[in-house]
Tab-separated table of C-alpha atoms and ligand atoms in Angstrom:
chain	number	residue	atom	x	y	z
A	167	UNK	CA	-19.119	-27.428	8.566
A	168	UNK	CA	-20.709	-23.995	8.193
A	169	UNK	CA	-18.591	-21.784	5.911
A	170	UNK	CA	-17.180	-18.686	7.623
A	171	UNK	CA	-16.674	-15.520	5.593
A	172	UNK	CA	-13.563	-13.382	6.093
A	173	UNK	CA	-15.753	-10.547	7.373
A	174	UNK	CA	-17.185	-12.879	10.039
A	175	UNK	CA	-13.699	-14.169	10.925
A	176	UNK	CA	-12.465	-10.588	11.403
A	177	UNK	CA	-15.488	-9.753	13.559
A	178	UNK	CA	-14.428	-12.596	15.885
A	179	UNK	CA	-10.654	-12.061	15.828
A	180	UNK	CA	-10.176	-8.265	15.824
A	181	UNK	CA	-10.977	-5.955	18.780
A	182	UNK	CA	-13.820	-3.579	17.744
A	183	UNK	CA	-11.930	-0.491	18.916
A	184	UNK	CA	-10.954	2.363	16.563
A	185	UNK	CA	-7.698	0.683	15.459
A	186	UNK	CA	-9.425	-2.703	15.121
A	187	UNK	CA	-12.170	-1.260	12.932
A	188	UNK	CA	-9.517	0.435	10.765
A	189	UNK	CA	-7.614	-2.859	10.552
A	190	UNK	CA	-10.733	-4.795	9.509
A	191	UNK	CA	-11.644	-2.219	6.869
A	192	UNK	CA	-8.095	-2.174	5.504
A	193	UNK	CA	-8.023	-5.971	5.114
A	194	UNK	CA	-11.412	-5.897	3.364
A	195	UNK	CA	-10.152	-3.125	1.047
A	196	UNK	CA	-7.134	-5.275	0.153
A	197	UNK	CA	-9.523	-8.139	-0.640
A	198	UNK	CA	-11.376	-5.880	-3.079
A	199	UNK	CA	-8.085	-4.984	-4.769
A	200	UNK	CA	-7.096	-8.660	-4.935
A	201	UNK	CA	-10.255	-9.444	-6.909
A	202	UNK	CA	-9.314	-6.819	-9.518
A	203	UNK	CA	-5.756	-8.175	-9.758
A	204	UNK	CA	-6.937	-11.792	-9.980
A	205	UNK	CA	-9.460	-10.951	-12.728
A	206	UNK	CA	-6.867	-9.055	-14.762
A	207	UNK	CA	-4.433	-11.949	-14.429
A	208	UNK	CA	-7.042	-14.486	-15.584
A	209	UNK	CA	-7.273	-12.605	-18.875
A	210	UNK	CA	-3.556	-11.872	-19.247
A	211	UNK	CA	-2.283	-12.420	-22.777
A	212	UNK	CA	-5.432	-11.451	-24.655
A	213	UNK	CA	-4.695	-8.800	-27.303
A	214	UNK	CA	-5.899	-5.945	-25.079
A	215	UNK	CA	-4.404	-7.324	-21.854
A	216	UNK	CA	-0.613	-7.672	-21.969
A	217	UNK	CA	0.258	-7.545	-18.245
A	218	UNK	CA	3.810	-8.866	-18.548
A	219	UNK	CA	5.095	-6.047	-20.743
A	220	UNK	CA	7.673	-3.608	-19.376
A	221	UNK	CA	6.187	-0.177	-18.906
A	222	UNK	CA	9.402	1.752	-18.794
A	223	UNK	CA	9.720	2.925	-15.187
A	224	UNK	CA	12.298	1.398	-12.846
A	225	UNK	CA	11.046	0.454	-9.376
A	226	UNK	CA	12.916	0.488	-6.085
A	227	UNK	CA	14.140	-3.018	-6.902
A	228	UNK	CA	16.016	-1.647	-9.886
A	229	UNK	CA	13.675	-3.868	-11.908
A	230	UNK	CA	11.689	-2.387	-14.765
A	231	UNK	CA	8.024	-2.250	-13.832
A	232	UNK	CA	5.625	-4.557	-15.647
A	233	UNK	CA	2.081	-3.550	-16.506
A	234	UNK	CA	0.646	-5.759	-13.746
A	235	UNK	CA	3.014	-4.262	-11.141
A	236	UNK	CA	1.530	-0.846	-11.892
A	237	UNK	CA	-2.064	-2.121	-12.180
A	238	UNK	CA	-1.789	-3.905	-8.822
A	239	UNK	CA	-0.282	-0.864	-7.102
A	240	UNK	CA	-3.046	1.401	-8.427
A	241	UNK	CA	-5.811	-1.098	-7.596
A	242	UNK	CA	-4.596	-1.298	-3.996
A	243	UNK	CA	-4.333	2.476	-3.574
A	244	UNK	CA	-7.806	2.970	-5.115
A	245	UNK	CA	-9.291	0.330	-2.826
A	246	UNK	CA	-8.594	2.283	0.388
A	247	UNK	CA	-11.944	3.707	1.467
A	248	UNK	CA	-12.830	4.109	5.188
A	249	UNK	CA	-9.558	2.384	5.989
A	250	UNK	CA	-7.956	5.106	8.133
A	251	UNK	CA	-4.525	4.647	6.536
A	252	UNK	CA	-2.103	7.520	7.112
A	253	UNK	CA	0.482	6.302	4.594
A	254	UNK	CA	1.103	3.606	1.985
A	255	UNK	CA	4.577	2.148	1.359
A	256	UNK	CA	5.088	-0.039	-1.696
A	257	UNK	CA	7.789	-1.697	-3.762
A	258	UNK	CA	6.374	0.361	-6.631
A	259	UNK	CA	6.540	3.702	-4.779
A	260	UNK	CA	9.891	5.411	-4.167
A	261	UNK	CA	8.706	6.876	-0.858
A	262	UNK	CA	5.652	7.257	1.422
A	263	UNK	CA	2.298	7.977	-0.232
A	264	UNK	CA	0.451	10.094	2.327
A	265	UNK	CA	-3.278	9.304	2.488
A	266	UNK	CA	-5.283	10.316	5.595
A	267	UNK	CA	-3.998	12.964	8.064
A	268	UNK	CA	-5.894	11.293	10.942
A	269	UNK	CA	-5.123	7.743	9.760
A	270	UNK	CA	-4.537	5.172	12.505
A	271	UNK	CA	-2.481	2.761	10.371
A	272	UNK	CA	0.394	2.555	7.910
A	273	UNK	CA	0.605	-0.257	5.374
A	274	UNK	CA	3.608	-1.758	3.552
A	275	UNK	CA	2.866	-3.742	0.396
A	276	UNK	CA	4.503	-5.732	-2.359
A	277	UNK	CA	1.633	-5.273	-4.827
A	278	UNK	CA	2.753	-7.988	-7.221
A	279	UNK	CA	5.205	-10.598	-5.960
A	280	UNK	CA	6.606	-12.910	-8.629
A	281	UNK	CA	6.541	-10.511	-11.591
A	282	UNK	CA	8.879	-12.768	-13.562
A	283	UNK	CA	6.052	-15.335	-13.555
A	284	UNK	CA	3.275	-13.061	-14.890
A	285	UNK	CA	3.415	-14.505	-18.433
A	286	UNK	CA	4.258	-18.048	-17.262
A	287	UNK	CA	0.746	-18.858	-16.015
A	288	UNK	CA	2.274	-19.522	-12.581
A	289	UNK	CA	1.156	-18.318	-9.145
A	290	UNK	CA	1.976	-14.744	-8.176
A	291	UNK	CA	0.700	-12.717	-5.243
A	292	UNK	CA	0.323	-9.599	-3.115
A	293	UNK	CA	2.038	-9.339	0.282
A	294	UNK	CA	1.005	-6.819	2.965
A	295	UNK	CA	2.025	-5.682	6.434
A	296	UNK	CA	-0.114	-3.405	8.636
A	297	UNK	CA	1.331	-1.325	11.487
A	298	UNK	CA	-0.104	1.201	13.929
A	299	UNK	CA	0.708	4.821	13.171
A	300	UNK	CA	2.833	6.285	15.984
A	301	UNK	CA	3.822	9.651	14.485
A	302	UNK	CA	1.866	12.767	15.410
A	303	UNK	CA	2.916	14.950	12.486
A	304	UNK	CA	1.500	14.205	9.035
A	305	UNK	CA	4.742	14.847	7.181
A	306	UNK	CA	6.777	12.266	5.173
A	307	UNK	CA	9.848	12.348	7.412
A	308	UNK	CA	7.710	11.604	10.493
A	309	UNK	CA	5.407	9.067	8.845
A	310	UNK	CA	8.463	7.251	7.452
A	311	UNK	CA	9.390	6.185	10.995
A	312	UNK	CA	6.028	4.408	11.287
A	313	UNK	CA	7.020	2.058	8.463
A	314	UNK	CA	10.429	1.436	10.062
A	315	UNK	CA	9.089	-0.347	13.140
A	316	UNK	CA	10.432	-3.854	13.846
A	317	UNK	CA	8.256	-6.629	12.419
A	318	UNK	CA	7.172	-7.747	15.901
A	319	UNK	CA	5.054	-4.553	16.014
A	320	UNK	CA	2.835	-5.629	13.129
A	321	UNK	CA	-0.912	-5.628	13.832
A	322	UNK	CA	-1.640	-7.912	10.885
A	323	UNK	CA	0.016	-9.361	7.805
A	324	UNK	CA	-0.905	-11.652	4.971
A	325	UNK	CA	-0.501	-12.553	1.361
A	326	UNK	CA	-2.854	-13.272	-1.518
A	327	UNK	CA	-1.949	-15.971	-4.031
A	328	UNK	CA	-3.301	-15.631	-7.575
A	329	UNK	CA	-3.023	-19.206	-8.750
A	330	UNK	CA	-5.415	-22.128	-9.383
A	331	UNK	CA	-7.257	-20.523	-6.475
A	332	UNK	CA	-7.343	-16.880	-5.430
A	333	UNK	CA	-6.481	-17.336	-1.784
A	334	UNK	CA	-5.348	-15.470	1.314
A	335	UNK	CA	-3.233	-16.427	4.317
A	336	UNK	CA	-3.773	-13.943	7.141
A	337	UNK	CA	-2.764	-13.288	10.718
A	338	UNK	CA	-4.109	-10.605	13.035
A	339	UNK	CA	-1.813	-11.790	15.825
A	340	UNK	CA	-3.739	-14.788	17.152
A	341	UNK	CA	-2.805	-17.650	14.841
A	342	UNK	CA	-3.117	-17.944	11.086
A	343	UNK	CA	-6.199	-18.466	8.909
A	344	UNK	CA	-6.572	-19.329	5.225
A	345	UNK	CA	-9.317	-18.241	2.828
A	346	UNK	CA	-10.386	-18.955	-0.750
A	347	UNK	CA	-12.247	-16.546	-3.043
A	348	UNK	CA	-15.572	-18.197	-3.888
A	349	UNK	CA	-18.207	-16.368	-5.939
A	350	UNK	CA	-16.793	-12.974	-4.985
A	351	UNK	CA	-16.362	-13.659	-1.247
A	352	UNK	CA	-13.363	-14.905	0.770
A	353	UNK	CA	-14.440	-18.029	2.659
A	354	UNK	CA	-12.342	-19.640	5.408
A	355	UNK	CA	-10.740	-22.975	4.532
A	356	UNK	CA	-11.019	-26.044	6.744
A	357	UNK	CA	-7.207	-25.949	6.925
A	358	UNK	CA	-5.624	-24.000	9.819
A	359	UNK	CA	-2.037	-23.250	8.668
A	360	UNK	CA	0.489	-24.726	11.079
A	361	UNK	CA	4.083	-25.386	10.013
A	362	UNK	CA	5.468	-28.827	11.002
A	363	UNK	CA	8.614	-28.587	13.152
A	364	UNK	CA	10.691	-30.406	10.522
A	365	UNK	CA	10.326	-30.804	6.783
A	366	UNK	CA	12.052	-32.557	3.894
A	367	UNK	CA	11.941	-29.902	1.176
A	368	UNK	CA	14.211	-26.925	0.595
A	369	UNK	CA	13.460	-23.968	-1.661
A	370	UNK	CA	16.429	-22.021	-3.026
A	371	UNK	CA	17.594	-20.772	-6.417
A	372	UNK	CA	20.415	-23.285	-6.964
A	373	UNK	CA	21.789	-21.335	-9.947
A	374	UNK	CA	23.287	-18.865	-7.454
A	375	UNK	CA	25.296	-21.511	-5.558
A	376	UNK	CA	28.707	-20.157	-6.630
A	377	UNK	CA	27.800	-16.801	-5.023
A	378	UNK	CA	26.520	-18.088	-1.655
A	379	UNK	CA	28.133	-17.486	1.719
A	380	UNK	CA	29.708	-20.530	3.397
A	381	UNK	CA	26.765	-21.230	5.753
A	382	UNK	CA	24.298	-21.419	2.856
A	383	UNK	CA	26.680	-23.617	0.870
A	384	UNK	CA	27.237	-25.950	3.828
A	385	UNK	CA	23.512	-26.120	4.634
A	386	UNK	CA	22.426	-27.032	1.108
A	387	UNK	CA	25.261	-29.571	0.811
A	388	UNK	CA	24.000	-31.188	4.022
A	389	UNK	CA	20.515	-31.416	2.475
A	390	UNK	CA	21.957	-32.901	-0.736
A	391	UNK	CA	23.908	-35.488	1.302
A	392	UNK	CA	20.516	-36.943	2.307
A	393	UNK	CA	20.319	-39.899	4.696
A	394	UNK	CA	24.141	-40.198	4.752
A	395	UNK	CA	24.531	-36.551	5.683
A	396	UNK	CA	24.280	-34.673	9.001
A	397	UNK	CA	20.469	-34.292	8.725
A	398	UNK	CA	20.049	-38.042	8.134
A	399	UNK	CA	17.132	-37.590	5.757
A	400	UNK	CA	16.587	-37.179	2.029
A	401	UNK	CA	15.331	-33.827	0.750
A	402	UNK	CA	13.262	-32.744	-2.233
A	403	UNK	CA	13.790	-29.355	-3.867
A	404	UNK	CA	11.235	-26.806	-5.068
A	405	UNK	CA	11.723	-23.235	-6.363
A	406	UNK	CA	8.669	-21.374	-7.720
A	407	UNK	CA	10.205	-17.955	-8.321
A	408	UNK	CA	7.252	-16.528	-6.375
A	409	UNK	CA	7.767	-16.116	-2.633
A	410	UNK	CA	4.019	-16.463	-1.997
A	411	UNK	CA	3.850	-19.839	-3.804
A	412	UNK	CA	6.852	-21.285	-1.970
A	413	UNK	CA	5.519	-19.898	1.318
A	414	UNK	CA	2.056	-21.427	0.815
A	415	UNK	CA	3.665	-24.857	0.214
A	416	UNK	CA	5.759	-24.510	3.377
A	417	UNK	CA	2.626	-23.671	5.406
A	418	UNK	CA	1.072	-26.811	3.957
A	419	UNK	CA	3.984	-29.310	4.020
A	420	UNK	CA	6.776	-27.748	6.081
A	421	UNK	CA	10.329	-27.347	4.802
A	422	UNK	CA	12.598	-24.331	4.412
A	423	UNK	CA	12.860	-21.324	2.075
A	424	UNK	CA	16.219	-19.647	1.614
A	425	UNK	CA	17.152	-16.431	-0.120
A	426	UNK	CA	20.530	-15.854	1.605
A	427	UNK	CA	23.113	-13.124	1.109
A	428	UNK	CA	25.382	-13.715	-1.885
A	429	UNK	CA	28.393	-12.102	-3.564
A	430	UNK	CA	26.587	-10.597	-6.553
A	431	UNK	CA	26.383	-6.811	-6.727
A	432	UNK	CA	23.367	-5.591	-4.672
A	433	UNK	CA	22.824	-9.095	-3.230
A	434	UNK	CA	25.152	-8.831	-0.224
A	435	UNK	CA	22.003	-8.835	1.940
A	436	UNK	CA	19.938	-11.022	-0.371
A	437	UNK	CA	17.112	-9.971	-2.646
A	438	UNK	CA	13.955	-9.751	-0.575
A	439	UNK	CA	12.683	-6.585	1.053
A	440	UNK	CA	12.358	-6.372	4.825
A	441	UNK	CA	9.243	-4.287	5.461
A	442	UNK	CA	6.904	-5.555	2.724
A	443	UNK	CA	8.144	-9.094	2.047
A	444	UNK	CA	10.218	-10.561	4.898
A	445	UNK	CA	8.350	-9.011	7.840
A	446	UNK	CA	4.799	-9.957	6.734
A	447	UNK	CA	5.892	-13.502	5.861
A	448	UNK	CA	7.879	-13.824	9.103
A	449	UNK	CA	4.877	-12.723	11.190
A	450	UNK	CA	2.714	-15.393	9.523
A	451	UNK	CA	5.441	-18.039	9.872
A	452	UNK	CA	6.016	-17.366	13.578
A	453	UNK	CA	2.247	-17.324	14.203
A	454	UNK	CA	2.052	-20.738	12.492
A	455	UNK	CA	4.775	-22.225	14.730
A	456	UNK	CA	7.674	-21.803	12.286
A	457	UNK	CA	10.775	-19.592	12.416
A	458	UNK	CA	12.182	-16.780	10.238
A	459	UNK	CA	15.739	-15.420	10.375
A	460	UNK	CA	18.386	-13.575	8.381
A	461	UNK	CA	20.849	-16.221	9.603
A	462	UNK	CA	21.875	-14.302	12.707
A	463	UNK	CA	18.787	-12.391	13.888
A	464	UNK	CA	15.078	-13.249	13.927
A	465	UNK	CA	13.458	-11.246	11.126
A	466	UNK	CA	10.820	-9.763	13.447
A	467	UNK	CA	13.530	-8.327	15.735
A	468	UNK	CA	15.391	-6.435	12.989
A	469	UNK	CA	15.158	-2.629	13.266
A	470	UNK	CA	14.537	-1.415	9.682
A	471	UNK	CA	16.725	1.490	8.532
A	472	UNK	CA	15.180	2.164	5.090
A	473	UNK	CA	11.850	1.361	3.465
A	474	UNK	CA	13.365	-0.605	0.563
A	475	UNK	CA	16.022	-2.289	2.689
A	476	UNK	CA	16.824	-5.867	1.638
A	477	UNK	CA	17.447	-8.717	4.051
A	478	UNK	CA	18.565	-12.355	3.768
A	479	UNK	CA	15.395	-14.410	4.346
A	480	UNK	CA	15.388	-17.986	5.643
A	481	UNK	CA	12.076	-19.315	7.025
A	482	UNK	CA	9.996	-22.451	7.524
A	483	UNK	CA	10.054	-25.465	9.844
A	484	UNK	CA	11.747	-24.391	13.047
A	485	UNK	CA	14.120	-27.386	13.343
A	486	UNK	CA	15.320	-26.833	9.759
A	487	UNK	CA	15.835	-23.102	10.364
A	488	UNK	CA	17.704	-23.791	13.637
A	489	UNK	CA	20.009	-26.144	11.690
A	490	UNK	CA	20.720	-23.289	9.283
A	491	UNK	CA	21.361	-20.757	12.046
A	492	UNK	CA	23.763	-23.157	13.772
A	493	UNK	CA	26.111	-22.730	10.787
A	494	UNK	CA	26.634	-18.997	11.504
B	1387	LIG	P1	10.001	-10.677	-8.929
B	1387	LIG	O1	8.737	-10.122	-8.357
B	1387	LIG	O2	10.939	-9.632	-9.452
B	1387	LIG	O3	9.767	-11.797	-9.912
B	1387	LIG	O4	10.808	-11.320	-7.694
B	1387	LIG	C1	10.158	-12.361	-7.013
B	1387	LIG	C2	10.926	-12.556	-5.734
B	1387	LIG	O5	10.977	-11.347	-5.033
B	1387	LIG	C3	10.308	-13.655	-4.865
B	1387	LIG	O6	8.927	-13.764	-5.040
B	1387	LIG	C4	11.014	-14.901	-5.322
B	1387	LIG	O7	11.110	-15.879	-4.311
B	1387	LIG	C5	12.388	-14.377	-5.719
B	1387	LIG	O8	12.232	-12.987	-6.027
B	1387	LIG	C6	12.911	-15.063	-6.935
B	1387	LIG	O9	14.207	-14.557	-7.121
B	1387	LIG	P2	15.118	-15.163	-8.292
B	1387	LIG	O10	14.452	-14.717	-9.565
B	1387	LIG	O11	16.474	-14.553	-8.057
B	1387	LIG	O12	15.104	-16.659	-8.125
């Protein structure tokens, strides 16, 4: 099979109008940033490259920023040339970073997902969501509304995984494609991500069980009951601590990811962020035939109220997610 570059894929899958050209350029800019992040990560731990150290600032998550969080954020911002982006929203930025007054797009990014894994030699990633700019006035309070569109308005979303491979899962609204970085270029994989309707793996941080709401507790107990339980099948468990790594596995093998609401302080609506983690992943999941919910509402239907708003995130094989929702 002839290998297809990402640039060629975008030429085929994105309308060559002004917004489409901006979208293509933005995705290619993000690819350039991903190469810088991947290279830095490959050399993490050498005396002059300590990317897991805390650098003092506190991000919107209330987490202290690590060196790679800041490096990734800066690499992404610096990559935006000819991208026509009006504003950049990031886990590492308190508010909107205004870029181009005539920009056609806004972009919401988790520059480095899985920071707790930076020094563990485990997969981490970058998650992005691209929306059309609707505001007419190039002022923060107007541009902010562009980032607060429901996830179903996304033009494109994707995530890079920095692991054994540097890879990308991407949707521009007509299915999902996967790419691997090979000799400096993203090349399309043979594999077309499509999530099986039912799986036999669940991904959740079991150490939080005592804090979960009743639906989450009942759902996981049903999985643990295996063939004798209500789902009549045995389950395996995986938890990577990096959303992008768990998501990639679910695109490959099916199953369900759960970060539900719990009773810890600041976790009453879970841990993950709506506009730059849940929405981009939910767009990909729905495009791949899966389902993404907060337990009551489809993620893509939620009207965001704040740029760092958290949301319970349950996604994966649609039958498994329906089983979860039936408990609410
Ligand atoms: P960090 O980027 O702070 O490590 O958080 C990663 C993450 O947002 C997501 O990638 C993981 O699935 C989830 O948090 C892990 O959360 P726990 O550390 O509570 O298990």
